Short mmCIF file of C-alpha atoms and ligand atoms in Angstrom, two decimals:
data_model
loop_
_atom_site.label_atom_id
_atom_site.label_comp_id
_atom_site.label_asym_id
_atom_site.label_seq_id
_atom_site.Cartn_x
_atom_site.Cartn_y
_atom_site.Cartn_z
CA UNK B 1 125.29 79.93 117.46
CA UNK B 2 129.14 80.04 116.76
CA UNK B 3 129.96 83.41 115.24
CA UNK B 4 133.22 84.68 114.36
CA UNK B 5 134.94 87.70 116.82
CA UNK B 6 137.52 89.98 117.26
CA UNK B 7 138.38 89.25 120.95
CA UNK B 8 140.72 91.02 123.27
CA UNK B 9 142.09 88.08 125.33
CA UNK B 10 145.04 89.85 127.04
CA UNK B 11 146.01 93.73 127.20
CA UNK B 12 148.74 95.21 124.87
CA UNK B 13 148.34 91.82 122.40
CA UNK B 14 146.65 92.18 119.00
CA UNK B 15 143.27 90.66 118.96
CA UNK B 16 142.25 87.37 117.92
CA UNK B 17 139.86 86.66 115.45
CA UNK B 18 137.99 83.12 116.19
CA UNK B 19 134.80 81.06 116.92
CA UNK B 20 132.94 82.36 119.81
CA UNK B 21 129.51 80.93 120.98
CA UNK B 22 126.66 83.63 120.91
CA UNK B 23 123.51 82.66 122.58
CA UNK B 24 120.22 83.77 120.93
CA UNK B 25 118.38 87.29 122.51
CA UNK B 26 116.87 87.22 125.48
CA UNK B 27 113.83 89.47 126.83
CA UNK B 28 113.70 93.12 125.45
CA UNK B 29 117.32 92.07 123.00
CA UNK B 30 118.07 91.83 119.74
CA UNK B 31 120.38 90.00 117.49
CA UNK B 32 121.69 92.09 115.13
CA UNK B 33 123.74 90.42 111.63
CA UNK B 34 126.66 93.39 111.44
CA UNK B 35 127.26 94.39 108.04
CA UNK B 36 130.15 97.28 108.97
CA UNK B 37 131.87 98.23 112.02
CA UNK B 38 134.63 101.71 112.27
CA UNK B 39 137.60 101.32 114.15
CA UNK B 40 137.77 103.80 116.48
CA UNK B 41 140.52 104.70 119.42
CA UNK B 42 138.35 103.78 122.51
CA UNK B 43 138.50 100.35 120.81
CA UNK B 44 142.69 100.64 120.81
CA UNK B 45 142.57 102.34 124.51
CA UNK B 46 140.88 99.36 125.84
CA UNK B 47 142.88 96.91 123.78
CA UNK B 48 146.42 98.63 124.82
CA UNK B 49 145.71 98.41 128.60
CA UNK B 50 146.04 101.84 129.33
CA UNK B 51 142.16 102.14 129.90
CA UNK B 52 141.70 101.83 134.03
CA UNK B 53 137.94 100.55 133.40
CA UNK B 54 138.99 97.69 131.16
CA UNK B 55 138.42 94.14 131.37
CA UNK B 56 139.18 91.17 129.26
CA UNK B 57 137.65 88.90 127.47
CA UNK B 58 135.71 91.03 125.66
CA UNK B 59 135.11 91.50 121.94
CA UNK B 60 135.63 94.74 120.89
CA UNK B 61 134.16 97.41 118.68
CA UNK B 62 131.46 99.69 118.91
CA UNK B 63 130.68 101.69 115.80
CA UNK B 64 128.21 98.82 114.27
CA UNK B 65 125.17 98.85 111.58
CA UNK B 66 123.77 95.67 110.58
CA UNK B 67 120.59 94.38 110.19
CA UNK B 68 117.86 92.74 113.08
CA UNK B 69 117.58 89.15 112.60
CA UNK B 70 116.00 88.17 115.88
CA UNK B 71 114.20 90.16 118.58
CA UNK B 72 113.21 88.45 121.99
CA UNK B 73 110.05 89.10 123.87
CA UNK B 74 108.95 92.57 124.15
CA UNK B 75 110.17 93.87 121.94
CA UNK B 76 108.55 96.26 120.15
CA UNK B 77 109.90 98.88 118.46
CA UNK B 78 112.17 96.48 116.32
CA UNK B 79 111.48 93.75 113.31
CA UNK B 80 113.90 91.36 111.50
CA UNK B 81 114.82 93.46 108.59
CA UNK B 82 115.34 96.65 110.44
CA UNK B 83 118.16 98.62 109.56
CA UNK B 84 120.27 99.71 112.93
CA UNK B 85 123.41 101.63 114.32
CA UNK B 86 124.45 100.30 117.80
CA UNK B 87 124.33 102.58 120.39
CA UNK B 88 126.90 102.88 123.49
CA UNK B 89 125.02 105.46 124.56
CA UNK B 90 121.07 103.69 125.14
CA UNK B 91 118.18 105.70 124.70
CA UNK B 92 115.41 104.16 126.95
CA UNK B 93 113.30 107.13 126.96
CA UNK B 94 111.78 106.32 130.26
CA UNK B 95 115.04 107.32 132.60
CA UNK B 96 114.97 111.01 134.49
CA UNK B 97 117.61 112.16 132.08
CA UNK B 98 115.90 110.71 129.10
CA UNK B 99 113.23 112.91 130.11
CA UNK B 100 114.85 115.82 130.11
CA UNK B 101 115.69 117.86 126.96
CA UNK B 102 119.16 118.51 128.65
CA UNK B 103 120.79 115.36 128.50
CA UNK B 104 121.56 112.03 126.43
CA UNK B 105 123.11 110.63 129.50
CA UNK B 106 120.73 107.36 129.82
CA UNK B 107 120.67 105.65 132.94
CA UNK B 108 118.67 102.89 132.57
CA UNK B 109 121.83 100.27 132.21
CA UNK B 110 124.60 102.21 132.38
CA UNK B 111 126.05 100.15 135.69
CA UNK B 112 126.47 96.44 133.88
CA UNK B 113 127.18 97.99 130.41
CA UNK B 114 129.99 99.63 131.85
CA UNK B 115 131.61 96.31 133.14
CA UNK B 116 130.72 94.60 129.57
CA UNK B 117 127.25 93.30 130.98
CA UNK B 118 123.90 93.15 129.42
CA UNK B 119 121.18 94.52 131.61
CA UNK B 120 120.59 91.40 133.01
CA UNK B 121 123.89 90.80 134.38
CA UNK B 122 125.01 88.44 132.37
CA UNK B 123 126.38 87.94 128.84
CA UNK B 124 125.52 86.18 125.46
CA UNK B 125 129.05 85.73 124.78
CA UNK B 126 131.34 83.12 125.98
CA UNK B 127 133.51 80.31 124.74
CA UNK B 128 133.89 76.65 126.52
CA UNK B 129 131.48 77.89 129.17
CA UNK B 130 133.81 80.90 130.29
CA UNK B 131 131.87 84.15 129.50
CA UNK B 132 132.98 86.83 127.18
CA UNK B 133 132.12 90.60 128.08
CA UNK B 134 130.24 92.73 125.80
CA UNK B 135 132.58 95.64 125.28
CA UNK B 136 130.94 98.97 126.13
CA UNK B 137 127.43 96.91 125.48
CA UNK B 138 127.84 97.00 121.84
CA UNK B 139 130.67 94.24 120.60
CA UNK B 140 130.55 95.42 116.97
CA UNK B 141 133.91 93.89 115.22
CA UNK B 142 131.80 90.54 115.01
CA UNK B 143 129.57 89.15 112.33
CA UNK B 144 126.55 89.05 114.94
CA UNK B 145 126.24 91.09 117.95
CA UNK B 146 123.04 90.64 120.67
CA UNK B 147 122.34 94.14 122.50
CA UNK B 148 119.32 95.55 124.31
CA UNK B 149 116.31 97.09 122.23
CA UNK B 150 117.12 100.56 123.65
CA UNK B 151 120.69 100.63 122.58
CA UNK B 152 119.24 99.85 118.39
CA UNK B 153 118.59 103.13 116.40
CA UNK B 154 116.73 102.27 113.92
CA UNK B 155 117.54 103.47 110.05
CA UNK B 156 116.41 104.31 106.77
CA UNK B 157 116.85 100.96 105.12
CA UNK B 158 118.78 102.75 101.86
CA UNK B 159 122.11 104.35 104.03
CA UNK B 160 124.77 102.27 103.02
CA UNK B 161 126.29 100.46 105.90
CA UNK B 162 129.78 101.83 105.29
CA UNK B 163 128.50 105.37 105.88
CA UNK B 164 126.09 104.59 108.70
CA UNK B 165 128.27 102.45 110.65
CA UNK B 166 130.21 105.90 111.48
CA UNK B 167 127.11 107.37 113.07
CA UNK B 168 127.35 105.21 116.18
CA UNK B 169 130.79 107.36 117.04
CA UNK B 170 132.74 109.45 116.20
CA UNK B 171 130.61 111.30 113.02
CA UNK B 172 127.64 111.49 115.55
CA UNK B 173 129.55 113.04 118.41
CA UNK B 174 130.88 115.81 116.24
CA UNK B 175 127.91 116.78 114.25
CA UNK B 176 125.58 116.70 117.64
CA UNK B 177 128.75 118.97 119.57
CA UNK B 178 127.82 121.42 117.29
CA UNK B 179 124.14 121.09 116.85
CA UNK B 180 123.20 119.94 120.12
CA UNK B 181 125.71 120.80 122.94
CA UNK B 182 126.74 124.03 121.76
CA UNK B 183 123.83 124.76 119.49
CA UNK B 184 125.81 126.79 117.57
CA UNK B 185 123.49 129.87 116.30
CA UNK B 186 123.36 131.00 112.66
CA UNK B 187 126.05 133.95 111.36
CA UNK B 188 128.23 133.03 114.31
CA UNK B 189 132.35 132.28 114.35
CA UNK B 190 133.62 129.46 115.23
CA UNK B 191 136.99 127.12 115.60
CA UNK B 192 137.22 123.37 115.69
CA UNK B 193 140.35 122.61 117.33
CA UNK B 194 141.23 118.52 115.28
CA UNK B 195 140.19 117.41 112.18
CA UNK B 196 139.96 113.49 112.81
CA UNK B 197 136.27 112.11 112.67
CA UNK B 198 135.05 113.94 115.65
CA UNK B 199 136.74 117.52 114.26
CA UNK B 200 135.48 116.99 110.99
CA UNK B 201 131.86 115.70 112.36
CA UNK B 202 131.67 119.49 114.61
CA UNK B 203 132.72 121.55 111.09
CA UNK B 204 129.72 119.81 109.39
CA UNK B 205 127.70 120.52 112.39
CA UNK B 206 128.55 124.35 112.46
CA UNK B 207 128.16 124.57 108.57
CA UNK B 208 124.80 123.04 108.91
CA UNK B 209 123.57 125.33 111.76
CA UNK B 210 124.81 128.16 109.56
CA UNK B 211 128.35 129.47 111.11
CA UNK B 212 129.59 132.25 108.71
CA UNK B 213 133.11 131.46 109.55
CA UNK B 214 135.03 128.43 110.76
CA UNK B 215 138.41 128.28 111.83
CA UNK B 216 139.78 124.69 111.85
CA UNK B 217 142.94 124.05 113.47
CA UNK B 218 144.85 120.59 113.20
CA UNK B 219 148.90 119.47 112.70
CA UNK B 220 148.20 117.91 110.03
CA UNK B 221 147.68 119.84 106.42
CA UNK B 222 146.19 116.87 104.79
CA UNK B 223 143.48 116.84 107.68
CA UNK B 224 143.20 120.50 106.65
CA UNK B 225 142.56 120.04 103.56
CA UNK B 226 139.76 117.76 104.14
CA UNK B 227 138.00 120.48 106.61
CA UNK B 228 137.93 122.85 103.88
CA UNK B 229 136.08 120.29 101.83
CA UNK B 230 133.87 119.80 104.41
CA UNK B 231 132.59 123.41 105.31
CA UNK B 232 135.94 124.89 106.97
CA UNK B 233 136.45 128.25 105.95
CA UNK B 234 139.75 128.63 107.18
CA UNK B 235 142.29 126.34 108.64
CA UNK B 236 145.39 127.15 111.05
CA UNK B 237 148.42 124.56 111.73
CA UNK B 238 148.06 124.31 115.49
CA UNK B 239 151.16 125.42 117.10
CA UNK B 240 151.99 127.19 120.68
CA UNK B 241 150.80 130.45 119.45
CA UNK B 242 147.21 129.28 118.33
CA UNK B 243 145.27 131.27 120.24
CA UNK B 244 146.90 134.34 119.65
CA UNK B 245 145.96 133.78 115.69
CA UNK B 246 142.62 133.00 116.87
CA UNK B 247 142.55 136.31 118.17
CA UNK B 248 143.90 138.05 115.50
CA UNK B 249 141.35 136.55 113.09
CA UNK B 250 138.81 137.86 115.26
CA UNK B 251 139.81 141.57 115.82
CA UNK B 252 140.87 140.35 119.32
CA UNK B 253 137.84 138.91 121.01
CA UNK B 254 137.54 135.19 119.76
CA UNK B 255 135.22 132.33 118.54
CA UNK B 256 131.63 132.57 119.43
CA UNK B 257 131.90 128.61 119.85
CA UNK B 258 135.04 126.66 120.34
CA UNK B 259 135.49 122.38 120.18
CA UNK B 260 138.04 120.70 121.04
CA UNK B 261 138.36 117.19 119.66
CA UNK B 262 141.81 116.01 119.90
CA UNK B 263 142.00 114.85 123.83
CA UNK B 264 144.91 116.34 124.04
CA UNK B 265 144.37 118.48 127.65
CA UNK B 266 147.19 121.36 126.32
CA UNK B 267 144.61 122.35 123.83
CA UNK B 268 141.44 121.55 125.49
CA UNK B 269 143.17 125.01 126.94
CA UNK B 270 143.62 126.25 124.01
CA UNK B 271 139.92 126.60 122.64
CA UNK B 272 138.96 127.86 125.95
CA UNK B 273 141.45 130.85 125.85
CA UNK B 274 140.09 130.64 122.39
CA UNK B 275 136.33 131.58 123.20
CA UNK B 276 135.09 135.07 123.28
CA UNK B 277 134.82 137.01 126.23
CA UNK B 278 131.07 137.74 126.86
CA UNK B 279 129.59 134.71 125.38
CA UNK B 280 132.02 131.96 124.01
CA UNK B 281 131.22 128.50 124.87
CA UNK B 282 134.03 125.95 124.12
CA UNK B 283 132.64 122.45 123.98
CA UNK B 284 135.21 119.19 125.09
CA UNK B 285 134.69 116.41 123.12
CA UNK B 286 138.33 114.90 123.38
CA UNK B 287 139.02 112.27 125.90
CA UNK B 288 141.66 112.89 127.87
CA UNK B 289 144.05 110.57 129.57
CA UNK B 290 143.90 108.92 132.78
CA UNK B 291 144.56 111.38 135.57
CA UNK B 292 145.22 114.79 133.17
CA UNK B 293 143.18 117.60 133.86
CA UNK B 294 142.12 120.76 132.52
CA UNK B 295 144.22 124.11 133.31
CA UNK B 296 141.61 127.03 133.54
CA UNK B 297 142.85 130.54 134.65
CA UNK B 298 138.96 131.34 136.27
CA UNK B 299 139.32 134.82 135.00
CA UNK B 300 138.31 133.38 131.48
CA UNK B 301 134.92 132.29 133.18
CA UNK B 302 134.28 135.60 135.24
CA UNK B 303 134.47 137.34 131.59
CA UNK B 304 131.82 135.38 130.61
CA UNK B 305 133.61 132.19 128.94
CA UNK B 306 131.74 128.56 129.27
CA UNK B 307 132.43 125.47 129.03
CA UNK B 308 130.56 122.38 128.50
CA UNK B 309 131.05 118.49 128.03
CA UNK B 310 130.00 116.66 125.56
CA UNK B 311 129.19 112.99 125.37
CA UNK B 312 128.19 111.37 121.63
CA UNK B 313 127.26 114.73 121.12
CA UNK B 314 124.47 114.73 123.65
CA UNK B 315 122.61 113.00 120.81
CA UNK B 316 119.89 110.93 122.27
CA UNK B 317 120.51 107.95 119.89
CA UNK B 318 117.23 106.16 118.94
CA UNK B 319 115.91 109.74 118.08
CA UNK B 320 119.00 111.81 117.10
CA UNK B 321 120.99 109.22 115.05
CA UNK B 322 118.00 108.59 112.53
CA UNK B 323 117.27 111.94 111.61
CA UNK B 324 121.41 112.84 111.13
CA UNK B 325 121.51 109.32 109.00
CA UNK B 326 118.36 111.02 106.94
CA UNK B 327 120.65 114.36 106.60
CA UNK B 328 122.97 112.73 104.98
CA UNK B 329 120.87 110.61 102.68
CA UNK B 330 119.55 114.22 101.88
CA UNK B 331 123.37 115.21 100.41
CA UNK B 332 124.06 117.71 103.47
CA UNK B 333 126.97 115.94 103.92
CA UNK B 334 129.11 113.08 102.83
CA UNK B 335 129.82 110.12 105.36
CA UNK B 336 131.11 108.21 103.18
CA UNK B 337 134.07 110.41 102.41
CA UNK B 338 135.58 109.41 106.07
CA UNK B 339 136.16 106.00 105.04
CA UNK B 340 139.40 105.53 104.13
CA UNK B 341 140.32 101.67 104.37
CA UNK B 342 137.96 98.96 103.82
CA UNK B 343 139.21 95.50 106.03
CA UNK B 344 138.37 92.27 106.50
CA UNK B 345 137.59 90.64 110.35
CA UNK B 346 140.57 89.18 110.03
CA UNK B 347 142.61 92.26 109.53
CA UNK B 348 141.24 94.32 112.57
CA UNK B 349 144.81 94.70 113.99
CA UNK B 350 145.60 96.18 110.91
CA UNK B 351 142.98 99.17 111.77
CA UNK B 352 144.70 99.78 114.88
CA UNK B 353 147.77 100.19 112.73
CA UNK B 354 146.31 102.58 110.44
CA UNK B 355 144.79 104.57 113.14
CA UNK B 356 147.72 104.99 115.41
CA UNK B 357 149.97 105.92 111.76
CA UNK B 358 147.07 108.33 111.54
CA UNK B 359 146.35 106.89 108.14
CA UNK B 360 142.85 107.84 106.42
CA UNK B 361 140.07 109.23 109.01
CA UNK B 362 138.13 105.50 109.45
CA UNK B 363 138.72 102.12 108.89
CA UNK B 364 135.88 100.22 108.82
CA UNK B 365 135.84 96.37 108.66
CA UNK B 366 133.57 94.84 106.26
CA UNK B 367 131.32 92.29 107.86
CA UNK B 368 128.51 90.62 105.07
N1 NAD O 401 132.93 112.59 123.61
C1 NAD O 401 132.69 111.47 122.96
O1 NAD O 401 131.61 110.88 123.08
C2 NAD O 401 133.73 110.93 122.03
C3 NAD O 401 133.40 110.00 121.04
C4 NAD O 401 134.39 109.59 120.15
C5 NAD O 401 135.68 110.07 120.27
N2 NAD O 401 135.98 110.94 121.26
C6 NAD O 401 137.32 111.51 121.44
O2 NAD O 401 137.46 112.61 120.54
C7 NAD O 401 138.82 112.79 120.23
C8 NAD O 401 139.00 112.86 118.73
O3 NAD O 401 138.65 111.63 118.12
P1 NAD O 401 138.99 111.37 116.59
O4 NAD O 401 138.49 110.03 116.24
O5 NAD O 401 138.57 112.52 115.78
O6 NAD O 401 140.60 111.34 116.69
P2 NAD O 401 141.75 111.57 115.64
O7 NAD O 401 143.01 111.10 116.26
O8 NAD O 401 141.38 111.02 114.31
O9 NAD O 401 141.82 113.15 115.49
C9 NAD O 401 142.48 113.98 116.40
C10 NAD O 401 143.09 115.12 115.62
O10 NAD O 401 143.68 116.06 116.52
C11 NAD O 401 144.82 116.59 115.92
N3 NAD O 401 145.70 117.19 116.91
C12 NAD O 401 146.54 116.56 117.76
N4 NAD O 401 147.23 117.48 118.49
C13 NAD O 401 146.81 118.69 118.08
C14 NAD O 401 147.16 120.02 118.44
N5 NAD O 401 148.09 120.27 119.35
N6 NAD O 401 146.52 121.04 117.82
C15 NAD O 401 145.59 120.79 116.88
N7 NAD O 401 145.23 119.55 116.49
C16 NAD O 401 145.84 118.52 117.08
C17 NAD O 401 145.43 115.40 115.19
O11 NAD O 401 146.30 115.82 114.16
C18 NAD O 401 144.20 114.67 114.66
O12 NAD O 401 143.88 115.05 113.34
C19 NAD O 401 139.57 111.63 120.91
O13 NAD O 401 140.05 112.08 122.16
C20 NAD O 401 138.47 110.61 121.11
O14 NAD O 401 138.76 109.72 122.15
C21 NAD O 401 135.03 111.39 122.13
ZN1 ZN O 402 134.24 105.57 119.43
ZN1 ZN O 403 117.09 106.49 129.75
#
């Protein structure tokens, strides 16, 4: 079928919306009809070249609901009908790590999905013959998308697609940092180091686990605000001497649980000074640039500081995703708050824009 796509055709040029062919779903895929897609800044990091791992053509996006309209053979734990979030991060349920409790690192087709591959090798994308990759196995700013079974959460049918579509990122990977990762323990302190969708995502997550206090740091005072509305009990304007205040706010010793979410590596430093001696874990989330790494004096580990990675929030996403999705249908949280611009397919460039102006905390195109 011809479909309509954002695709990145060269590096550092705005995408181009047009006609690409899609062929139908092959064994164990699904052809999903997107309904909403966020614009999020792995999409711009791929687009603007400065990505090592990325390849063009592709069609970009990656933070997709929609509805199933077609499922190949096999599959069974999807209908036309369903209600799904795409998944980057697949949840086969069958691989060693999804096995284990202590990871959401599937590795059942990580290899072609991370050169823009379904698992067969191939792609359902193309135009005139020449294939088109699917961008980190999701290719969400299109009005159809095909992607393997395991990479489908499916959701309750009533979450409005505006909201949900945020659960395949950036809300996910916050919230799970925080409830999952760190598994941050009831009464405890803690400071969120960026309030964009991933900061604001790990305050909900440490409200919702019970945190008596949380610190949320961020330049901005607008983005402030909004982590006070969301659970923050008290917000610092990040600055050279932030952990210092940290301290102070904590008669010396620090956070029980740190996050950083900003990718910046200067204050992935920051919220590990940041954790307390003894016990504090500080939790990455932020991805850093090509080549930076992480300054740690070791003394802050011998004292008993961790620190831990965290990947879509080590939520496993054909279990995890639902049951956050159901949280918020429950009014623990709003989702919908986050989105801040509504676009058309046609005005995807203009999401970049917004994003990069640090506009709003999502854009999220409008698909049917
Ligand atoms: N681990 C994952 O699976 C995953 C998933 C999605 C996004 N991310 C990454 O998480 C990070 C955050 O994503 P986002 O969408 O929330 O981004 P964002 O740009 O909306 O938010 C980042 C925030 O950090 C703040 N900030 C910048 N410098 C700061 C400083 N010195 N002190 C305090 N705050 C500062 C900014 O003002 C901004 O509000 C990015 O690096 C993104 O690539 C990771
Ligand atoms: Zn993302
Ligand atoms: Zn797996």
């Amino acid at each position: 079928m011809l479909i309509r796509a954002a695709v990145l055709e060269e590096f550092g040029a705005p995408l181009l919306v047009r006609e690409v062919e899609l062929a139908e779903p092959r064994a164990g895929e699904a052809l999903v009809r997107l309904a909403a897609c966020g614009v999020c800044h792995t999409d711009l990091y791929t687009a603007s070249g400065a990505d090592p791992s990325g390849y063009a053509p592709t069609v970009l996006g990656h933070e997709g609901a929609g509805v199933v309209e077609r499922v190949g053979e096999g599959v069974s734990s999807l209908a036309p009908g369903d209600h799904v979030v795409t998944l980057f991060s697949p949840q086969c349920r069958e691989c060693v790590h999804c096995r284990s409790e202590r990871t959401n690192l599937c590795l059942a087709i990580r290899e072609q999905q991370n050169k823009g591959y379904l698992p067969d090798g191939t792609t359902r994308l193309s135009s005139k013959g020449e294939p088109i990759r699917h961008f980190m196995g999701t290719s969400t700013f299109a009005e159809y998308t095909v992607m393997p079974e395991i990479a489908l959460a499916k959701i309750n049918p009533e979450a409005p697609f505006e909201g949900a579509c945020l659960f395949a990122c950036g809300l996910s990977t916050g919230l799970g940092a925080a409830m999952n990762t760190a598994r941050v323990e009831a009464g405890s302190t803690c400071a969120v180091f960026g309030a964009g969708m991933v900061g604001l995502g790990a305050v909900i997550g440490c409200r919702l686990q019970g945190a008596e206090r949380i610190v949320c740091v961020d330049l901005s005072e607008e983005r402030l605000g909004l982590a006070l509305a969301h659970g923050a009990t008290e917000t610092l304007v990040g600055g050279q001497d932030t952990v210092e205040r940290i301290l102070e706010l904590t008669d010396g010793f620090g956070a029980d649980y740190t996050f950083e979410a900003t990718g910046n590596v200067a204050v992935m430093r920051q919220a590990v000074e940041s954790a307390r001696m003894g016990w504090g874990l500080c939790t990455v989330a932020g991805v850093a640039g090509k080549g930076e790494t992480l300054e740690i004096v070791p003394r802050y580990l011998i004292t008993g500081r961790r620190v831990a990675g965290s990947s879509f929030g080590g939520v496993k996403g054909r279990d995890g995703v639902p049951q956050l999705v159901e949280r918020w249908l429950d009014g623990e949280f709003d989702a919908e708050s986050f989105v801040s611009h509504r676009l058309t397919l046609d005005e995807v460039n203009r999401g970049f824009e917004l994003m990069e102006a640090q506009d709003g905390i999502r854009s999220v195109i409008e698909l049917s």
